[in-house]
Coordinates of C-alpha atoms and ligand atoms in Angstrom, one line a residue:
M1 CA -15.7 12.3 -57.9
K2 CA -14.7 8.9 -59.1
Y3 CA -17.8 7.5 -57.4
T4 CA -20.1 10.1 -58.7
K5 CA -18.9 9.3 -62.2
R6 CA -19.5 5.6 -61.6
I7 CA -23.0 6.4 -60.2
K8 CA -23.8 8.5 -63.3
E9 CA -22.4 5.8 -65.6
A10 CA -24.5 3.2 -63.8
V11 CA -27.6 5.4 -64.0
K12 CA -26.9 6.0 -67.7
E13 CA -26.6 2.3 -68.3
K14 CA -29.8 1.9 -66.3
N15 CA -27.9 -0.9 -64.6
L16 CA -29.7 -0.7 -61.2
L17 CA -27.8 -3.6 -59.7
K18 CA -24.5 -2.0 -60.5
L19 CA -25.9 1.3 -59.1
L20 CA -26.9 -0.5 -55.9
I21 CA -23.4 -2.1 -55.5
V22 CA -21.7 1.2 -56.1
L23 CA -23.9 2.9 -53.6
I24 CA -23.4 0.2 -51.0
F25 CA -19.7 0.3 -51.5
F26 CA -19.6 4.0 -51.2
S27 CA -21.7 4.0 -48.0
I28 CA -19.5 1.4 -46.4
L29 CA -16.4 3.4 -47.3
S30 CA -17.8 6.6 -46.0
S31 CA -19.0 5.1 -42.7
G32 CA -15.6 3.5 -42.4
V33 CA -14.0 6.9 -42.9
S34 CA -16.2 8.6 -40.4
L35 CA -15.7 5.7 -37.9
F36 CA -12.0 6.1 -38.4
F37 CA -12.2 9.8 -37.7
S38 CA -14.5 9.5 -34.7
Q39 CA -12.2 6.9 -33.2
R40 CA -9.3 9.2 -33.8
S41 CA -11.0 12.1 -32.2
N42 CA -12.0 9.9 -29.2
A43 CA -8.4 8.8 -28.9
M44 CA -7.3 12.4 -29.0
K45 CA -10.0 13.4 -26.5
E46 CA -8.7 10.6 -24.2
T47 CA -5.1 11.8 -24.3
I48 CA -6.0 15.4 -23.8
S49 CA -8.6 14.7 -21.1
S50 CA -6.8 12.4 -18.7
S51 CA -4.4 13.1 -16.0
K52 CA -0.7 12.7 -17.0
I53 CA 0.1 11.2 -13.6
Y54 CA -2.8 8.8 -13.7
P55 CA -3.3 8.1 -17.4
G56 CA -6.9 7.2 -18.3
L57 CA -8.3 8.7 -15.1
N58 CA -9.7 12.0 -14.1
L59 CA -11.1 13.6 -11.0
K60 CA -14.7 14.7 -11.0
T61 CA -15.3 17.2 -8.3
R62 CA -18.7 18.3 -7.1
K63 CA -19.6 20.8 -4.5
Q64 CA -22.9 21.8 -2.9
E65 CA -23.6 24.3 -0.2
A66 CA -27.1 24.4 1.2
D67 CA -28.6 26.0 4.4
I68 CA -28.1 23.0 6.5
Y69 CA -25.3 21.1 4.8
T70 CA -22.2 21.3 2.7
L71 CA -21.0 18.5 0.4
F72 CA -17.8 18.0 -1.4
I73 CA -17.2 15.0 -3.6
S74 CA -14.1 14.2 -5.5
Q75 CA -14.1 10.9 -7.3
P76 CA -12.1 9.2 -10.2
V77 CA -13.7 8.8 -13.6
S78 CA -12.6 7.1 -16.7
D79 CA -14.0 6.8 -20.2
I80 CA -15.2 3.3 -19.5
E81 CA -18.8 3.2 -18.3
K82 CA -18.6 -0.2 -16.6
I83 CA -15.7 1.1 -14.6
N84 CA -17.5 4.3 -13.6
D85 CA -20.7 2.5 -12.6
P86 CA -19.7 0.7 -9.4
I87 CA -17.8 3.8 -8.2
N88 CA -20.8 6.1 -8.9
Q89 CA -23.1 3.6 -7.2
W90 CA -21.1 3.7 -4.0
V91 CA -20.7 7.5 -4.1
N92 CA -24.4 8.0 -4.8
Q93 CA -25.4 5.7 -2.0
E94 CA -23.2 7.6 0.4
R95 CA -24.8 10.8 -0.8
E96 CA -28.4 9.4 -0.5
N97 CA -27.7 8.2 3.0
F98 CA -26.3 11.5 4.0
K99 CA -29.3 13.4 2.6
K100 CA -31.7 11.1 4.4
E101 CA -29.8 11.7 7.7
V102 CA -29.8 15.4 7.1
Q103 CA -33.6 15.3 6.5
S104 CA -34.2 13.5 9.7
Y105 CA -32.0 15.9 11.7
E106 CA -33.3 19.0 9.9
T107 CA -35.0 20.6 12.9
S108 CA -32.1 20.1 15.3
L109 CA -29.6 21.3 12.6
K110 CA -31.6 24.5 12.2
E111 CA -32.1 25.0 15.9
N112 CA -28.4 24.6 16.6
D113 CA -27.4 26.6 13.5
F114 CA -25.2 23.6 12.6
S115 CA -24.2 22.6 9.1
A116 CA -24.0 18.9 8.3
H117 CA -21.1 17.8 6.2
L118 CA -20.2 15.2 3.7
N119 CA -16.8 14.9 2.2
I120 CA -15.8 12.1 -0.2
Q121 CA -12.2 11.9 -1.3
T122 CA -10.1 9.5 -3.3
D123 CA -6.6 8.4 -2.7
T124 CA -5.2 7.2 -6.0
D125 CA -2.1 5.1 -6.1
K126 CA -0.6 3.9 -9.3
L127 CA 0.9 0.5 -8.8
A128 CA 1.9 -0.2 -12.4
D129 CA 0.9 1.0 -15.8
N130 CA -2.9 0.9 -16.0
L131 CA -3.2 -0.5 -12.5
Y132 CA -4.6 1.8 -9.9
N133 CA -5.5 1.4 -6.2
L134 CA -8.4 3.6 -5.5
E135 CA -9.3 4.3 -1.9
L136 CA -12.5 6.3 -1.5
E137 CA -13.2 7.7 1.9
S138 CA -16.5 9.2 2.8
Y139 CA -16.7 11.3 6.0
Q140 CA -20.1 12.5 7.2
L141 CA -21.1 14.5 10.1
T142 CA -24.8 15.1 10.7
G143 CA -24.7 15.9 14.4
G144 CA -22.8 15.1 17.5
A145 CA -19.1 15.5 18.0
N146 CA -17.7 12.7 15.8
G147 CA -18.5 12.0 12.2
T148 CA -18.5 8.6 10.6
T149 CA -15.9 7.5 8.1
K150 CA -16.5 4.8 5.5
T151 CA -14.0 3.4 3.1
K152 CA -14.4 1.7 -0.2
T153 CA -11.5 0.3 -2.2
F154 CA -11.2 -0.5 -5.9
L155 CA -8.2 -2.2 -7.5
L156 CA -8.6 -1.0 -11.1
D157 CA -7.1 -2.8 -14.0
L158 CA -7.8 -0.2 -16.7
K159 CA -6.3 -2.2 -19.5
A160 CA -8.5 -5.2 -18.8
E161 CA -11.4 -2.8 -18.0
K162 CA -12.2 -4.6 -14.7
F163 CA -11.7 -4.5 -11.0
L164 CA -9.4 -7.1 -9.4
E165 CA -10.8 -9.4 -6.8
T166 CA -9.3 -11.4 -4.0
K167 CA -8.4 -14.3 -6.3
D168 CA -6.6 -11.9 -8.7
I169 CA -4.6 -10.2 -5.8
F170 CA -3.8 -13.1 -3.5
S171 CA -2.7 -16.7 -3.9
I172 CA -5.9 -18.5 -2.8
E173 CA -4.4 -21.7 -1.9
E174 CA -5.4 -22.6 1.7
E175 CA -1.8 -22.4 2.8
S176 CA -1.4 -18.8 1.6
L177 CA -4.8 -17.7 3.0
T178 CA -3.9 -19.1 6.4
A179 CA -0.5 -17.3 6.3
I180 CA -2.2 -14.0 5.3
R181 CA -4.6 -14.4 8.2
E182 CA -1.8 -15.0 10.6
L183 CA 0.1 -11.9 9.3
F184 CA -3.1 -9.9 9.8
Y185 CA -3.6 -11.1 13.4
E186 CA 0.0 -10.3 14.1
E187 CA -0.4 -6.7 12.9
L188 CA -3.8 -6.3 14.5
E189 CA -2.3 -7.3 17.9
K190 CA 0.3 -4.5 17.5
E191 CA -2.4 -1.9 16.9
K192 CA -3.7 -2.5 20.5
I193 CA -7.2 -1.6 19.6
D194 CA -9.7 -1.7 22.5
F195 CA -13.1 -3.4 22.2
V196 CA -12.3 -5.6 19.2
F197 CA -15.0 -8.3 18.8
E198 CA -13.0 -11.5 18.1
N199 CA -15.9 -13.3 16.6
L200 CA -16.6 -10.5 14.1
V201 CA -12.9 -10.4 13.1
E202 CA -12.8 -14.1 12.6
E203 CA -16.0 -14.1 10.5
R204 CA -14.7 -11.4 8.2
M205 CA -11.2 -12.9 7.8
A206 CA -12.7 -16.3 7.1
D207 CA -14.6 -15.0 4.1
D208 CA -11.7 -14.0 1.8
D209 CA -14.1 -12.7 -0.9
S210 CA -15.3 -10.0 1.5
W211 CA -11.8 -8.7 2.3
R212 CA -11.6 -5.0 1.8
V213 CA -7.9 -4.3 1.0
S214 CA -6.0 -1.3 -0.1
I215 CA -2.8 -2.1 -2.0
H216 CA 0.3 0.1 -1.8
S217 CA 3.8 -0.5 -3.1
D218 CA 5.0 -1.1 0.4
S219 CA 2.0 -2.5 2.2
V220 CA -1.4 -4.2 2.0
S221 CA -4.0 -2.7 4.3
F222 CA -7.1 -4.5 5.5
I223 CA -9.9 -1.9 6.1
F224 CA -12.9 -2.1 8.4
D225 CA -15.4 0.7 8.9
Q226 CA -16.5 1.8 12.3
Y227 CA -18.6 -0.9 14.2
E228 CA -17.6 -3.6 11.7
I229 CA -15.2 -5.4 14.0
A230 CA -15.0 -3.3 17.1
A231 CA -17.1 -1.0 19.3
G232 CA -17.8 2.4 17.9
A233 CA -15.2 4.1 20.1
A234 CA -12.5 2.4 18.1
G235 CA -13.5 4.2 14.9
D236 CA -12.5 2.8 11.6
I237 CA -9.7 0.3 11.6
H238 CA -6.8 0.0 9.1
V239 CA -4.4 -2.9 9.6
S240 CA -1.3 -2.7 7.4
I241 CA 0.9 -5.7 6.6
P242 CA 4.3 -4.7 5.2
M243 CA 4.7 -5.8 1.5
E244 CA 7.9 -7.7 2.3
K245 CA 6.0 -10.0 4.6
I246 CA 2.9 -10.6 2.4
K247 CA 4.6 -10.6 -1.0
A248 CA 5.1 -14.4 -1.0
H249 CA 1.3 -14.9 -0.7
L250 CA 0.2 -12.6 -3.6
N251 CA -1.1 -14.1 -6.8
P252 CA 2.2 -14.6 -8.7
S253 CA 1.1 -12.7 -11.8
F254 CA -0.1 -9.8 -9.7
A255 CA 3.1 -9.8 -7.7
K256 CA 5.1 -9.7 -10.9
R257 CA 3.0 -6.9 -12.3
I258 CA 3.4 -4.6 -9.3
S259 CA 7.0 -5.2 -8.6
L260 CA 8.5 -5.3 -12.1
E261 CA 6.8 -2.4 -13.7
V262 CA 8.1 0.9 -12.5
P263 CA 5.7 3.7 -13.3
E264 CA 7.5 5.9 -15.8
E265 CA 6.1 9.2 -14.4
E266 CA 8.2 8.8 -11.3
V267 CA 11.2 9.9 -13.2
V268 CA 9.5 13.0 -14.5
E269 CA 8.4 13.9 -11.0
E270 CA 11.9 13.6 -9.7
E271 CA 13.1 16.0 -12.4
I272 CA 10.7 18.6 -11.3
V273 CA 11.8 18.2 -7.7
E274 CA 15.4 18.5 -8.5
E275 CA 14.9 21.5 -10.7
E276 CA 16.1 24.6 -8.8
R277 CA 13.6 27.3 -8.9
I278 CA 14.2 30.9 -8.2
E279 CA 11.2 32.8 -6.8
K280 CA 10.1 35.2 -9.4
E281 CA 10.5 38.8 -8.4
E282 CA 7.2 40.5 -8.6
K283 CA 7.3 43.9 -10.1
K284 CA 6.7 46.3 -7.2
E285 CA 5.2 49.5 -8.4
P286 CA 4.1 52.0 -5.8
L287 CA 0.4 51.8 -5.3
K288 CA -1.6 55.0 -5.1
A289 CA -4.1 55.4 -2.3
D290 CA -6.7 56.8 -4.6
D291 CA -6.6 53.9 -7.0
K292 CA -8.9 50.9 -6.7
Y293 CA -7.5 47.5 -6.1
I294 CA -8.9 44.0 -6.1
A295 CA -7.5 40.5 -5.8
L296 CA -9.0 37.7 -7.8
T297 CA -8.9 34.3 -6.2
F298 CA -9.8 30.9 -7.7
D299 CA -10.5 28.0 -5.4
D300 CA -10.8 24.2 -5.6
G301 CA -8.6 23.6 -8.8
P302 CA -6.5 22.9 -10.7
H303 CA -9.2 21.6 -13.0
L304 CA -8.2 19.9 -16.3
K305 CA -10.4 22.0 -18.6
V306 CA -11.4 25.1 -16.7
T307 CA -8.1 26.2 -15.3
P308 CA -6.3 26.4 -18.7
R309 CA -9.3 28.4 -20.0
I310 CA -9.0 30.8 -17.1
L311 CA -5.3 31.2 -17.6
D312 CA -5.8 32.2 -21.2
I313 CA -8.4 34.8 -20.3
L314 CA -6.1 36.2 -17.5
K315 CA -3.3 36.3 -20.0
D316 CA -5.4 38.3 -22.5
H317 CA -6.1 40.9 -19.8
E318 CA -2.6 40.8 -18.3
I319 CA -4.0 40.1 -14.9
K320 CA -2.3 38.1 -12.1
A321 CA -4.5 36.2 -9.8
T322 CA -4.2 33.9 -6.8
F323 CA -5.1 30.2 -7.0
Y324 CA -6.1 28.3 -3.8
M325 CA -5.4 24.8 -4.9
L326 CA -6.4 21.5 -3.5
G327 CA -3.5 19.1 -3.0
N328 CA -5.5 16.2 -4.4
Q329 CA -6.2 18.1 -7.6
V330 CA -2.5 19.1 -7.8
D331 CA -1.5 15.5 -7.6
Y332 CA -3.7 14.7 -10.5
Y333 CA -2.8 17.7 -12.6
P334 CA 0.7 18.8 -11.6
G335 CA 1.4 20.2 -15.1
I336 CA -1.5 22.6 -14.8
A337 CA -0.4 23.7 -11.4
K338 CA 3.0 24.4 -12.9
D339 CA 1.4 26.4 -15.8
V340 CA -0.4 28.6 -13.2
Y341 CA 2.9 29.3 -11.5
D342 CA 4.9 29.7 -14.7
Q343 CA 2.4 32.3 -15.9
G344 CA 3.2 34.4 -12.9
H345 CA 0.1 33.8 -10.7
E346 CA 0.3 33.2 -7.0
L347 CA -0.1 29.8 -5.6
A348 CA -1.9 29.2 -2.3
S349 CA -3.2 26.3 -0.3
H350 CA -6.8 25.2 0.0
T351 CA -5.7 22.0 1.9
M352 CA -5.5 18.5 0.6
S353 CA -9.0 17.3 0.4
H354 CA -11.4 20.1 1.2
K355 CA -12.4 18.8 4.7
D356 CA -13.9 21.2 7.2
L357 CA -10.7 21.7 9.3
T358 CA -12.7 22.5 12.5
L359 CA -13.9 18.9 12.6
L360 CA -10.3 17.5 12.6
G361 CA -7.8 17.0 15.3
A362 CA -4.5 19.0 15.4
G363 CA -2.6 16.1 13.9
Q364 CA -5.0 15.7 10.9
I365 CA -5.0 19.5 10.3
R366 CA -1.2 19.5 10.3
E367 CA -1.2 16.6 7.8
E368 CA -3.7 18.4 5.5
I369 CA -1.5 21.5 5.4
Q370 CA 1.8 19.7 5.2
R371 CA 0.7 17.4 2.4
T372 CA -0.7 20.3 0.3
T373 CA 2.5 22.3 0.7
D374 CA 4.5 19.3 -0.4
S375 CA 2.2 18.6 -3.4
I376 CA 2.4 22.2 -4.6
K377 CA 6.2 22.3 -4.0
K378 CA 6.7 19.0 -5.9
A379 CA 4.6 20.1 -8.9
T380 CA 5.8 23.7 -9.3
G381 CA 8.9 24.2 -7.2
A382 CA 7.2 27.0 -5.3
Y383 CA 5.6 27.2 -1.8
P384 CA 2.1 28.4 -1.3
K385 CA 1.9 32.0 0.0
S386 CA -1.3 31.8 2.0
I387 CA -4.0 29.4 3.0
R388 CA -7.8 29.5 2.7
P389 CA -9.5 26.9 4.9
P390 CA -12.4 25.1 3.1
Y391 CA -15.8 26.6 3.8
G392 CA -13.9 29.5 5.4
A393 CA -14.1 27.4 8.6
Y394 CA -11.4 27.8 11.2
N395 CA -10.8 27.7 14.9
D396 CA -7.8 28.3 17.2
A397 CA -6.1 25.1 16.2
V398 CA -6.4 25.9 12.5
K399 CA -5.1 29.4 13.2
N400 CA -2.1 28.2 15.3
L401 CA -1.1 25.6 12.6
A402 CA -1.4 28.2 9.8
S403 CA 0.9 30.4 11.7
E404 CA 3.3 27.4 12.3
F405 CA 3.5 27.0 8.5
D406 CA 3.8 30.7 8.0
L407 CA 0.7 30.9 5.9
P408 CA -1.6 33.9 6.4
M409 CA -5.3 32.8 6.4
V410 CA -7.1 34.6 3.7
M411 CA -10.9 34.6 3.3
W412 CA -12.9 36.7 0.9
S413 CA -15.0 39.8 1.0
V414 CA -16.9 39.4 -2.2
D415 CA -18.5 36.0 -3.1
S416 CA -19.2 35.7 -6.8
L417 CA -21.6 32.8 -5.9
D418 CA -20.3 31.1 -9.0
W419 CA -20.8 27.7 -7.4
K420 CA -24.5 28.5 -7.0
N421 CA -25.5 30.7 -9.9
R422 CA -24.0 28.8 -12.8
E423 CA -24.8 31.6 -15.2
T424 CA -22.7 34.4 -16.6
Q425 CA -25.2 37.2 -16.1
A426 CA -25.9 36.3 -12.4
I427 CA -22.2 36.0 -11.6
N428 CA -21.5 39.4 -13.1
Q429 CA -24.4 41.1 -11.3
E430 CA -23.4 39.6 -7.9
V431 CA -19.8 40.8 -8.2
M432 CA -20.5 44.2 -9.6
S433 CA -23.1 45.0 -7.0
T434 CA -20.9 44.1 -4.1
V435 CA -17.3 44.9 -5.2
H436 CA -15.2 47.5 -3.4
S437 CA -11.6 48.6 -3.4
G438 CA -9.4 46.2 -1.4
A439 CA -11.8 43.4 -2.1
I440 CA -10.8 39.8 -2.2
L441 CA -13.0 38.2 -4.8
L442 CA -14.0 34.5 -4.5
L443 CA -14.3 32.5 -7.7
H444 CA -13.8 28.8 -8.5
D445 CA -11.7 27.4 -11.4
I446 CA -13.8 24.2 -11.5
H447 CA -17.0 25.5 -13.1
A448 CA -17.1 26.1 -16.9
T449 CA -19.6 28.9 -16.3
T450 CA -17.0 30.8 -14.2
A451 CA -14.7 30.8 -17.3
D452 CA -17.6 31.8 -19.4
A453 CA -18.4 34.7 -17.2
L454 CA -14.8 35.9 -16.8
P455 CA -14.2 38.0 -19.9
V456 CA -17.2 40.2 -19.4
L457 CA -16.6 40.4 -15.6
L458 CA -13.0 41.5 -16.1
K459 CA -14.0 44.1 -18.7
N460 CA -16.6 45.5 -16.3
L461 CA -14.1 45.7 -13.4
E462 CA -11.5 47.3 -15.7
N463 CA -14.1 49.9 -16.8
E464 CA -14.8 50.7 -13.2
G465 CA -11.1 51.4 -12.8
Y466 CA -10.0 48.4 -10.8
E467 CA -6.4 47.2 -10.9
F468 CA -5.6 43.6 -10.1
L469 CA -3.2 42.4 -7.5
T470 CA -2.3 39.0 -6.0
V471 CA -3.4 38.4 -2.5
S472 CA 0.1 38.8 -1.0
Q473 CA 0.6 42.1 -2.9
L474 CA -2.7 43.3 -1.5
L475 CA -1.7 42.3 2.1
E476 CA 1.7 43.8 1.7
Y477 CA 0.2 47.0 0.4
A478 CA -1.9 47.3 3.6
D479 CA 1.1 46.3 5.7
L480 CA -0.6 43.2 6.9
D481 CA 1.4 40.3 8.0
G482 CA 0.6 37.5 10.5
V483 CA -2.1 34.9 10.4
G484 CA -5.2 36.9 9.8
P485 CA -7.9 35.9 8.9
Y486 CA -8.1 38.6 6.2
Y487 CA -11.3 39.2 4.5
N488 CA -10.3 42.3 2.5
V489 CA -7.8 45.0 2.7
K490 CA -8.7 48.4 4.1
M491 CA -7.9 51.1 1.6
N492 CA -7.2 54.8 2.0
E493 CA -6.4 54.7 5.7
Ligands
LIG1 ZN1 -13.3 25.4 -1.7

């Protein structure tokens, strides 16, 4: 108003110079205002869109299932491109290599009806505010009994927007480097690994710029992929030096940073653990044999954006569902896992990292199940009520361990194919043409399109007379207990 008046005055006075100055001033001011607002909204976006446990970071999860391979990738992302680039580069390269391998084995994979497998997971460790140790592990199996594991580590200083290098982590005076090497050999000795090639170890340890280390609050691990320093039979090698021993040889400012700053979230986490939770009593109304029942299940979450959307939709319809959560996702988004539980939904385990359990040894399977149960318990105070092995893949070892943890194995009888058909109409058609009473319906709370499809889908199911139960209610109704696997619940029998 004020400016329009001045413009008018300027025009009236035919003072073009004055008009120009006023216009320039106005445009600078308005661009300043819009810049201010866009920065504000970016900042808001940042606070909303990052994990509370690992501020500034998020998990990006991708999943692909083709005829001859399955792929599951979960990697950290930030708002900073130059941080994302090297991570993407490594992940993409692993993915490219895998696809090339799959292509070259295509005939034999098809002949043996075998599905190749790539799983990339991230272990995130917060060492101090804005300081993260990221350990990306890629496991691929394209044939044969044993897959190959590759590890890449990043020590991310989010504040400085860079990755720390050897010189930032360790004291690089010759004295310290020698001491670190000695500590390394001492620990390597203890590991008693067969077929270690001394010359390769020496070569790698001599070149401190090439060290691949993973930093934890209690240890520093040196990591070597399969074949790097030993014969293939030795697999990948992790040599851990206790922090107490190596501490003196760290770069002093790095040592100060990781030992003095106590991550504030730890306190919050403890509060959740200490909080006594009473299992919510589910309302048990007698079910009628003639009625139609269905259990909605959501896999692979919790997801930062999609899960809250799905919770809102379920709330609108007063429907309780079952969420098969990944421990890694729960660790990033414990608050969302807690929301799911607080809103009366059922929590269930989908393992820690979405690995094909049939490819793991008993010890690793146990660890996958135990760690997921711990994560869910820590975030929500509740134990998962059942387990769904990734890819629906199980064998006797998986079955025995599920039973050891008292977790019924629950599959699905109706696949919405929401991971494949990222489109509302297609998801609806797929479900409505295959749904039946007693069905366990598979959906995923990681695709926005699934949340898009849900309101119409729920309406259609309601119109057909379906009532919604959690998985354990459905099993209980059919008097099913034990390990399973359960694909659906037989009704009217
Ligand atoms: Zn899954």
